[in-house]
Coordinates of C-alpha atoms and ligand atoms in Angstrom, one line a residue:
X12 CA 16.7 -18.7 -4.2
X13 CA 15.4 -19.3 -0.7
X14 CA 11.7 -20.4 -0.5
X15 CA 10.1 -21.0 3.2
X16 CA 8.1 -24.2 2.6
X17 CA 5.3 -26.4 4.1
X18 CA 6.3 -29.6 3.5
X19 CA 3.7 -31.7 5.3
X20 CA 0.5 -30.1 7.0
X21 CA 1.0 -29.3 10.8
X22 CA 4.8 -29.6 10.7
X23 CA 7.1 -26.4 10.6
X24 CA 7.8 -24.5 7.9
X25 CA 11.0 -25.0 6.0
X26 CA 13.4 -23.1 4.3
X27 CA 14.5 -24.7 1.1
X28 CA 16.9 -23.8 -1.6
X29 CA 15.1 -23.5 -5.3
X30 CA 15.5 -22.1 -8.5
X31 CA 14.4 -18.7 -9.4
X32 CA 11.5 -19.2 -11.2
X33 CA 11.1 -18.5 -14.9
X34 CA 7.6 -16.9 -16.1
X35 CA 5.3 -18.9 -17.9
X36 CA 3.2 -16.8 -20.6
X37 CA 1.0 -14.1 -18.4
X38 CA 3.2 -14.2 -15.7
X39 CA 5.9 -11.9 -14.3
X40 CA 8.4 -13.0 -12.0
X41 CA 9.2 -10.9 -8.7
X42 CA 11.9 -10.1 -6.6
X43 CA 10.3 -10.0 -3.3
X44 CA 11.5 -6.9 -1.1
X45 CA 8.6 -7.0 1.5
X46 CA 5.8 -9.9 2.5
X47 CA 2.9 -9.8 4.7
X48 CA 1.8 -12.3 7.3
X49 CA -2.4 -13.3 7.8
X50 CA -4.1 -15.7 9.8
X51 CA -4.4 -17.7 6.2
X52 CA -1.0 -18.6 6.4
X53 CA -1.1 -20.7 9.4
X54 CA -4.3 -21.8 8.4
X55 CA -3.2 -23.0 5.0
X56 CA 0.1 -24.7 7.2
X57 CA -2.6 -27.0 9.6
X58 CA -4.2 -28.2 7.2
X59 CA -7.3 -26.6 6.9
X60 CA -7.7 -25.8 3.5
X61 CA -6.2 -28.9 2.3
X62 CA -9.3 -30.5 0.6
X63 CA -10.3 -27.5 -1.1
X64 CA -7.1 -26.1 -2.0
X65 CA -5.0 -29.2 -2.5
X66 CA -1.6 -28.1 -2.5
X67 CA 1.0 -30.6 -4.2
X68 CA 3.6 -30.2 -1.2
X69 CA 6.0 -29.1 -0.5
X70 CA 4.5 -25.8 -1.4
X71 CA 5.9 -22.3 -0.9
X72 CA 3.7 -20.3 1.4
X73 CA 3.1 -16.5 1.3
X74 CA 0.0 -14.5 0.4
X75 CA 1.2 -11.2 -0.1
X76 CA 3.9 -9.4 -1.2
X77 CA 5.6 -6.0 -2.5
X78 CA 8.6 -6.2 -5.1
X79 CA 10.4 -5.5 -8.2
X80 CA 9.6 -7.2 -11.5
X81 CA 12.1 -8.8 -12.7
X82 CA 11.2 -10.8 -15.9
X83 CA 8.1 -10.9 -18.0
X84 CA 6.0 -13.8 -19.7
X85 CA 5.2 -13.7 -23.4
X86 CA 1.8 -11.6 -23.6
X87 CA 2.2 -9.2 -20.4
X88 CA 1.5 -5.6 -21.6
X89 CA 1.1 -4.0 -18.6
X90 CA 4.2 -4.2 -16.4
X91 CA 8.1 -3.8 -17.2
X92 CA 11.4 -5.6 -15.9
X93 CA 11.9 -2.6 -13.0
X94 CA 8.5 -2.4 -11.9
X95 CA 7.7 -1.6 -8.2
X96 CA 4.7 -3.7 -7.8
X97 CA 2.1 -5.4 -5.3
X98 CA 0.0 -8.1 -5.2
X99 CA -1.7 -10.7 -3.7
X100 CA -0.8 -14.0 -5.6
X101 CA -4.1 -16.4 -6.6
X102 CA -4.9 -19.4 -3.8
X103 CA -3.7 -21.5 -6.1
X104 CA -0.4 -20.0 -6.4
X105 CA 1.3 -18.8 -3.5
X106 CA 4.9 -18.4 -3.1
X107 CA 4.9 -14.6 -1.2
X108 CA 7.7 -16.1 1.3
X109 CA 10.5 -16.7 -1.1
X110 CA 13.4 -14.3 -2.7
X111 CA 11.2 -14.6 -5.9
X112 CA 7.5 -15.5 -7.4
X113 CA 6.1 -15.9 -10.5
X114 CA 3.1 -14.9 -10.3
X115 CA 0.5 -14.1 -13.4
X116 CA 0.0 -10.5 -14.3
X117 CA -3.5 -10.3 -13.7
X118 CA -3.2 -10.4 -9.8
X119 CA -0.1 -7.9 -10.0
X120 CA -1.0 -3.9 -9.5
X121 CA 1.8 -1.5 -9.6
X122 CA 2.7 0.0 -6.0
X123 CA 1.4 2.9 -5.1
X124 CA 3.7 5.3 -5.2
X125 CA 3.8 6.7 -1.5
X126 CA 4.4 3.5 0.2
X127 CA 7.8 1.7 0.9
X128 CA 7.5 -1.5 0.3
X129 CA 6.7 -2.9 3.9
X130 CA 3.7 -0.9 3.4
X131 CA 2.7 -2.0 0.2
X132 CA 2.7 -5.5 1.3
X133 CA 0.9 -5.1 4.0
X134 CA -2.4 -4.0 2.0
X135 CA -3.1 -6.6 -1.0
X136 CA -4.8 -9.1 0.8
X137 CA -6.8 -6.7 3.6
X138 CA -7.8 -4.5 1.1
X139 CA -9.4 -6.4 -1.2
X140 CA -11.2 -8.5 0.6
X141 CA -12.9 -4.8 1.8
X142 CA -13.4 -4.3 -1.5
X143 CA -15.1 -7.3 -2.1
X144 CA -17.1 -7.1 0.9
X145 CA -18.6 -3.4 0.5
X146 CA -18.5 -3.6 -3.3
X147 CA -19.8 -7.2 -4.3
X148 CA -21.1 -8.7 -1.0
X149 CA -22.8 -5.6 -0.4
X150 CA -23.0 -1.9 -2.0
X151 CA -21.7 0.8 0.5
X152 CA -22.7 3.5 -0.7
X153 CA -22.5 7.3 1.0
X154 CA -25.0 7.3 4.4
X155 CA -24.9 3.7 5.1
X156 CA -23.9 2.4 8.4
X157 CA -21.1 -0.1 8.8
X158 CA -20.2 -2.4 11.3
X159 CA -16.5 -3.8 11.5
X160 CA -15.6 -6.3 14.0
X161 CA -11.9 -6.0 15.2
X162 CA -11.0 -2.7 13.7
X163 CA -7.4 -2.7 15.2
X164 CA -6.6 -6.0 13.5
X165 CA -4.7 -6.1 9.7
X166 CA -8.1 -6.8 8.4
X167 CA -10.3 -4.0 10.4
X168 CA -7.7 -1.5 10.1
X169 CA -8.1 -1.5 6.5
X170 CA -11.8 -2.2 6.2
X171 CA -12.2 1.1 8.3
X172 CA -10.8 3.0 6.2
X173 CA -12.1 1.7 3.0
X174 CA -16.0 1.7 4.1
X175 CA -14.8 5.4 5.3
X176 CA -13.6 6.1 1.5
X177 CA -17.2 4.8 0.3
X178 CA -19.1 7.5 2.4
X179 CA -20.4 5.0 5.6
X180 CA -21.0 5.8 8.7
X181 CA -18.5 3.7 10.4
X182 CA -18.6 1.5 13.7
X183 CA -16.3 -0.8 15.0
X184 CA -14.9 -3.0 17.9
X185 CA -11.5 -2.9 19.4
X186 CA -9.6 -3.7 22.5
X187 CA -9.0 -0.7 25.3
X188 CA -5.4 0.3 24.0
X189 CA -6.6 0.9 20.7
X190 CA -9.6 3.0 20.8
X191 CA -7.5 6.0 19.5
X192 CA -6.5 4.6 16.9
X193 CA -9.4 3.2 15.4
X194 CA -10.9 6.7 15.7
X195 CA -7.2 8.1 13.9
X196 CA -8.3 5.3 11.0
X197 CA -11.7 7.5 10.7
X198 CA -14.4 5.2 12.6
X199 CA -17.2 7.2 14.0
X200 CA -18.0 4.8 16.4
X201 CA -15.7 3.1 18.7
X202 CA -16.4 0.2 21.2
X203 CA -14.1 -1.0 23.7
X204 CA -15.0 -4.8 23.6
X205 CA -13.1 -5.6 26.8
X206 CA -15.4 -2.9 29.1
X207 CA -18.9 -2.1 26.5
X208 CA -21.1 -3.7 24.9
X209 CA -21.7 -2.9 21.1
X210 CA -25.4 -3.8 21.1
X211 CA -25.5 -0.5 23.3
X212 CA -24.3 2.0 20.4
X213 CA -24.7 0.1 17.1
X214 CA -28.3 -0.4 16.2
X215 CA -30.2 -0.5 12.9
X216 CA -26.7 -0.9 10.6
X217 CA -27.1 -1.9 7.1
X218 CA -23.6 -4.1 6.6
X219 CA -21.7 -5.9 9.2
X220 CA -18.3 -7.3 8.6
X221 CA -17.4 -10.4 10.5
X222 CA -14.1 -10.8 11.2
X223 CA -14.7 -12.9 14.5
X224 CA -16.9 -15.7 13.8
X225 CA -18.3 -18.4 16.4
X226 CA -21.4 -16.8 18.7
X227 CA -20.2 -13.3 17.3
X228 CA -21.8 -13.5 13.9
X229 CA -25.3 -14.5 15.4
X230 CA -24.6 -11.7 17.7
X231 CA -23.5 -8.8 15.9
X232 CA -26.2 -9.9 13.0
X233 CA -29.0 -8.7 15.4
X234 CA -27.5 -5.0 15.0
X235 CA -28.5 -5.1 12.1
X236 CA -31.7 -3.3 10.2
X237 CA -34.2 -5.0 8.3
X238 CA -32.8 -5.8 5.0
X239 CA -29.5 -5.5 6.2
X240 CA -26.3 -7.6 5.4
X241 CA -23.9 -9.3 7.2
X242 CA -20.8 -10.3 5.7
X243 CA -18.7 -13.2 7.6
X244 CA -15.0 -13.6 6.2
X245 CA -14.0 -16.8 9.4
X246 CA -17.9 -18.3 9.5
X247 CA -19.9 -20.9 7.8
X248 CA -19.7 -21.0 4.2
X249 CA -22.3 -20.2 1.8
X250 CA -23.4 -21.8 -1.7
X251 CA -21.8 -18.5 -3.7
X252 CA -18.8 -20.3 -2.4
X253 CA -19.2 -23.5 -4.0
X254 CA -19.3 -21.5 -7.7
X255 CA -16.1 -19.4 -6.4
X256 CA -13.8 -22.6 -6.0
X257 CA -15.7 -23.9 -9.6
X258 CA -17.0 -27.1 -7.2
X259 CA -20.9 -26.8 -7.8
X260 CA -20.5 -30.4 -6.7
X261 CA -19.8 -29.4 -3.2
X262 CA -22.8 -26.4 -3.0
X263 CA -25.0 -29.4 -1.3
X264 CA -22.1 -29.0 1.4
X265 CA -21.7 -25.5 1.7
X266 CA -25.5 -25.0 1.8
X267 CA -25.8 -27.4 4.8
X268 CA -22.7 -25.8 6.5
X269 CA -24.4 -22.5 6.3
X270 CA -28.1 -23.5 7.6
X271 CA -27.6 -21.9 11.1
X272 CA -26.7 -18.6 9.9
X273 CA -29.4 -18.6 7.1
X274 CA -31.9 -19.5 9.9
X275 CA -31.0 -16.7 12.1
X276 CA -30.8 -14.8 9.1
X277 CA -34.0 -15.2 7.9
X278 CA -36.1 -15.3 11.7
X279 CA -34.1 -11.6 11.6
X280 CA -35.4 -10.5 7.9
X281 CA -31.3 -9.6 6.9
X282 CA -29.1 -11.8 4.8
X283 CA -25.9 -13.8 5.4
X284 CA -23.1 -13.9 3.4
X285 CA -19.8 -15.4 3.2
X286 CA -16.7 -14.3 1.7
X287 CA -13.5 -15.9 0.6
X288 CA -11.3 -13.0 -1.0
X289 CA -9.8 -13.4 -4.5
X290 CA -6.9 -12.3 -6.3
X291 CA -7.2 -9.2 -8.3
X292 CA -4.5 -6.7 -10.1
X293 CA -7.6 -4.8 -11.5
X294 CA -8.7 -4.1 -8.0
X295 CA -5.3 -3.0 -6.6
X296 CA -4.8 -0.7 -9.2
X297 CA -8.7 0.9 -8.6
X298 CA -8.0 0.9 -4.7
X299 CA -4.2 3.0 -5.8
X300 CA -5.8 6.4 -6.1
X301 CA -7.0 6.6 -2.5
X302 CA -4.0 5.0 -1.6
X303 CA -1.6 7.7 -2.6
X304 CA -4.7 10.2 -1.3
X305 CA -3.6 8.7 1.7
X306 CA -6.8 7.9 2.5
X307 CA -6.4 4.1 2.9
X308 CA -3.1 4.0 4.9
X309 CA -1.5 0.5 6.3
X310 CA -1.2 -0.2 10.1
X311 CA 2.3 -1.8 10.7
X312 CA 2.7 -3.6 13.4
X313 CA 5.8 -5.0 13.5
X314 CA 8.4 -5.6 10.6
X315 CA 11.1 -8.2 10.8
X316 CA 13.7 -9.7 8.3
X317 CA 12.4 -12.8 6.4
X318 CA 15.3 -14.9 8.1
X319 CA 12.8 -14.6 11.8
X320 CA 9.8 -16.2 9.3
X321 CA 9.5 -19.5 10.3
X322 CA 10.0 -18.9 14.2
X323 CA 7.5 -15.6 13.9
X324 CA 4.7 -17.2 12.0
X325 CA 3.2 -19.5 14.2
X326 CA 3.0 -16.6 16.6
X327 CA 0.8 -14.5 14.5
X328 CA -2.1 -13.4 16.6
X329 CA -0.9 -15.1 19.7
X330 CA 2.1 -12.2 20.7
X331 CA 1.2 -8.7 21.4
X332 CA 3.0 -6.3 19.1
X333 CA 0.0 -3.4 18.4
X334 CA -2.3 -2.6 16.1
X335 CA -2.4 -3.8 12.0
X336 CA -0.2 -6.1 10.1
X337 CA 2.7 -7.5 10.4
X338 CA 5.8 -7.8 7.7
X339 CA 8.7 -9.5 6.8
X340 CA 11.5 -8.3 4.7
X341 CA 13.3 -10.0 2.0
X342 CA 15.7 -7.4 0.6
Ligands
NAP294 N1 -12.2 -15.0 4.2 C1 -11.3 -14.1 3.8 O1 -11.2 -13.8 2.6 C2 -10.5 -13.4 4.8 C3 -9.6 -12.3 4.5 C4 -8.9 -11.7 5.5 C5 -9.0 -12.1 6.8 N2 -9.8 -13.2 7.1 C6 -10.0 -13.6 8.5 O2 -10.4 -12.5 9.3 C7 -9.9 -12.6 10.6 C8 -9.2 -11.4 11.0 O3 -8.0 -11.3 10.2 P1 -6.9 -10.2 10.6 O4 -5.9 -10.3 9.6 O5 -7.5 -8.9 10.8 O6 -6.4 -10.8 12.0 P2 -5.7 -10.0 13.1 O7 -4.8 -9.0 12.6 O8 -5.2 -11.0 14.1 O9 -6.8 -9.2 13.9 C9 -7.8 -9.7 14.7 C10 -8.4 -8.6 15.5 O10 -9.6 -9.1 16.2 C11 -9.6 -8.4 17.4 N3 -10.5 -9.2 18.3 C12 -10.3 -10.4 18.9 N4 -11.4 -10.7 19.7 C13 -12.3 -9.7 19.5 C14 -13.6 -9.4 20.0 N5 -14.2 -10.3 20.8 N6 -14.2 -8.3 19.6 C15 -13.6 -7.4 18.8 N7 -12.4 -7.6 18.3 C16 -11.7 -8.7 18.7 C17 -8.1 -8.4 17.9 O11 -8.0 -7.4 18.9 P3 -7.2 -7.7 20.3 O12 -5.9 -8.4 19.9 O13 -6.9 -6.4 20.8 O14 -8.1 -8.5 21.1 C18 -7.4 -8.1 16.6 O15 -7.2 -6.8 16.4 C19 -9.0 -13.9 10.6 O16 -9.8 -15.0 11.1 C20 -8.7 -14.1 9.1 O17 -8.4 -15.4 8.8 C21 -10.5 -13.8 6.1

C-alpha cells in the first residue's frame, strides 16, 4: 500500500511503499476512501510534539479518516468487514494518510449515514474536540453563552454548530467574507475580526473556546462572566494535561507553563483550561444522531486526491481556499 511518511522532523513528507497492515486483537483495518487535513499534521511534521509523542520514525501521518473496514482483530464485536466507518485514530497511532490503517476499534464509529465519505472525514477530529470542550472542559447546557474564536475555520465551523446542538447562545469571530456563513452554521452573534471589535458585543459569556492562542486568550478571557471558563485548544498547557499523556512527572512543567493564564485567570475570578483532544469511537457514535439530523454539518473547503498530499499539506492554513476543512481522497 502507499503510506505518506515523516521520516525525519522538518523534512518533507514521503510517500513510501508498505504492507497492508494486518489487525492486531481490538483492531480493524481500514481502507481509506477520504482523510482530513489539521493544523496537527504539520505540527506533528516540525517537530513539535516530538518529546511528548515520540514517534519511532518514519511514521505514517494522518489524523482523520473515513473508510471501509476491511478486516477485523480477534475480540471486535462491534464492526464488520464492509463497514462504512469514521474515526479519528489515537496520537499514538496515526496512519490516516495511507491506502490502509489499522486502527483499534475503540476509536472507530460507524459513518453516519448521510455523509459521503469526504464529509465524514472531515468531522472526527473537530468534533470531538467540541465535544470535549462543552461536555468535559465545561458543561453547556441550554441558555449559556458561548464564545468561539475563528468560527469559519475546520475547528469553529464545527464547534458552532455543536455548542448550537447543546442549547447556547452562540458568538463567534470570523473574517469579512465569511460572516454569512457563520450565521448559516447557526451563530447568533457574528463579529468581523478584520473591521469590529468583539469586546463590543460579547460580554458576560460563560465559555470561551480558544482557537487562536498568543494575546487572544488573555483577551477574549476578559469577555467572560464571573465564574466563567475559558477553554484554550493552541495555548499554555495545564496540569489536567500532565494525567492525559499518563506523565504526572511532567505536571511540575505543565503547571509552570500555564502560570500566566492561571494568573490572569484568577485576578478575573474565571478559570483556564487547556485541552488536548482524544480519540473516541463512543463519542462519534453519540455525536451520529445529530449528524444525520443534519444539525452538525461539515464545511468543505477544498477536496483533492491524496496523490497532491505532500505538496498540499504544508500549505494548510497559509492558501486561501474558503471556509472549513480540507480533504484528500484515497479511493
Ligand atoms: N488541542 C486540540 O485538541 C486541538 C484540536 C483541534 C484544533 N486545534 C487547534 O485549533 C486551531 C484552529 O484549528 P482549525 O482546524 O480550525 O484551523 P483552521 O481551519 O486553519 O482555522 C483557523 C481559523 O482562524 C481564523 N482566524 C485567524 N486569525 C483570527 C483572528 N485574529 N480572529 C478570529 N479568527 C481568526 C481563520 O480565519 P481567516 O483565515 O479568515 O483569517 C480560520 O478560519 C489550530 O491551532 C489547531 O492546531 C487544537
Amino acid at each position: 500500500m502507499k503510506a505518506l511518511t515523516l521520516r525525519k522532523y522538518n523534512q518533507p513528507l514521503v510517500w513510501n511503499e508498505m504492507p497492508i497492515p494486518t489487525p492486531r486483537a481490538g483492531e480493524i483495518v481500514i481502507q481509506v476512501h477520504a482523510a482530513g487535513l489539521n493544523p496537527l499534521d504539520n505540527m506533528i511534521a516540525r517537530g513539535q510534539f516530538a518529546l511528548l509523542f515520540p514517534y519511532r520514525l518514519p511514521q505514517v501521518m494522518g489524523n482523520e479518516l473515513a473508510g471501509v473496514v476491511t478486516a477485523i482483530g480477534t475480540g471486535v464485536k462491534k464492526f464488520k468487514v464492509g463497514d462504512e466507518v469514521f474515526t479519528r485514530p489515537d496520537i499514538h497511532h496515526l496512519g490516516a494518510f495511507a491506502t490502509y490503517v489499522a486502527v483499534s476499534a475503540e476509536d472507530v464509529a460507524h459513518k453516519p449515514r448521510n455523509l459521503t465519505m469526504v464529509e465524514a472525514a472531515a468531522l472526527p477530529l473537530v468534533t470531538l474536540t467540541a465535544i470535549q470542550a462543552f461536555t468535559e472542559k465545561t458543561h453547556v447546557k441550554p441558555g449559556m453563552k458561548v464564545f468561539i474564536q475563528g468560527g469559519a475555520g475546520g475547528l469553529g465551523s464545527v464547534a458552532i454548530q455543536v455548542a448550537k446542538h447543546l442549547g447556547a447562545t452562540v458568538a463567534t469571530t470570523v473574517s469579512t467574507h465569511d460572516v454569512e456563513i457563520a450565521r448559516t452554521l447557526g451563530a447568533d452573534i457574528v463579529v468581523d475580526y478584520r473591521t469590529q471589535k468583539y469586546e463590543d458585543y460579547v460580554q458576560n459569556f460563560d465559555v470561551v473556546l480558544d482557537t487562536l492562542g498568543g494575546n487572544e486568550t488573555f483577551r477574549s478571557m476578559k469577555v467572560l462572566k464571573a465564574g466563567g471558563t475559558l477553554v484554550s485548544v493552541i495555548g499554555s498547557p495545564d496540569t489536567d494535561f500532565a494525567d492525559q499523556l499518563g506523565k504526572p512527572i511532567v505536571k511540575p512543567l505543565m503547571w509552570w507553563a500555564g502560570r500566566k493564564e492561571r494568573k490572569a485567570a484568577r485576578q478575573q475570578g474565571v478559570t483556564y483550561k487547556f485541552l488536548f483532544m482524544r480519540a473516541s469511537g463512543q463519542q462519534l457514535a453519540d455525536i451520529t444522531p445529530a449528524i444525520e439530523s443534519g444539525a452538525i454539518r461539515p464545511l468543505i473547503a477544498q477536496s483533492f486526491p491524496a496523490e497532491k498530499l505532500a505538496e498540499e499539506l504544508p500549505q494548510l492554513g497559509k492558501k486561501k481556499t474558503g471556509p472549513g476543512k480540507t480533504v484528500a481522497t484515497f479511493v
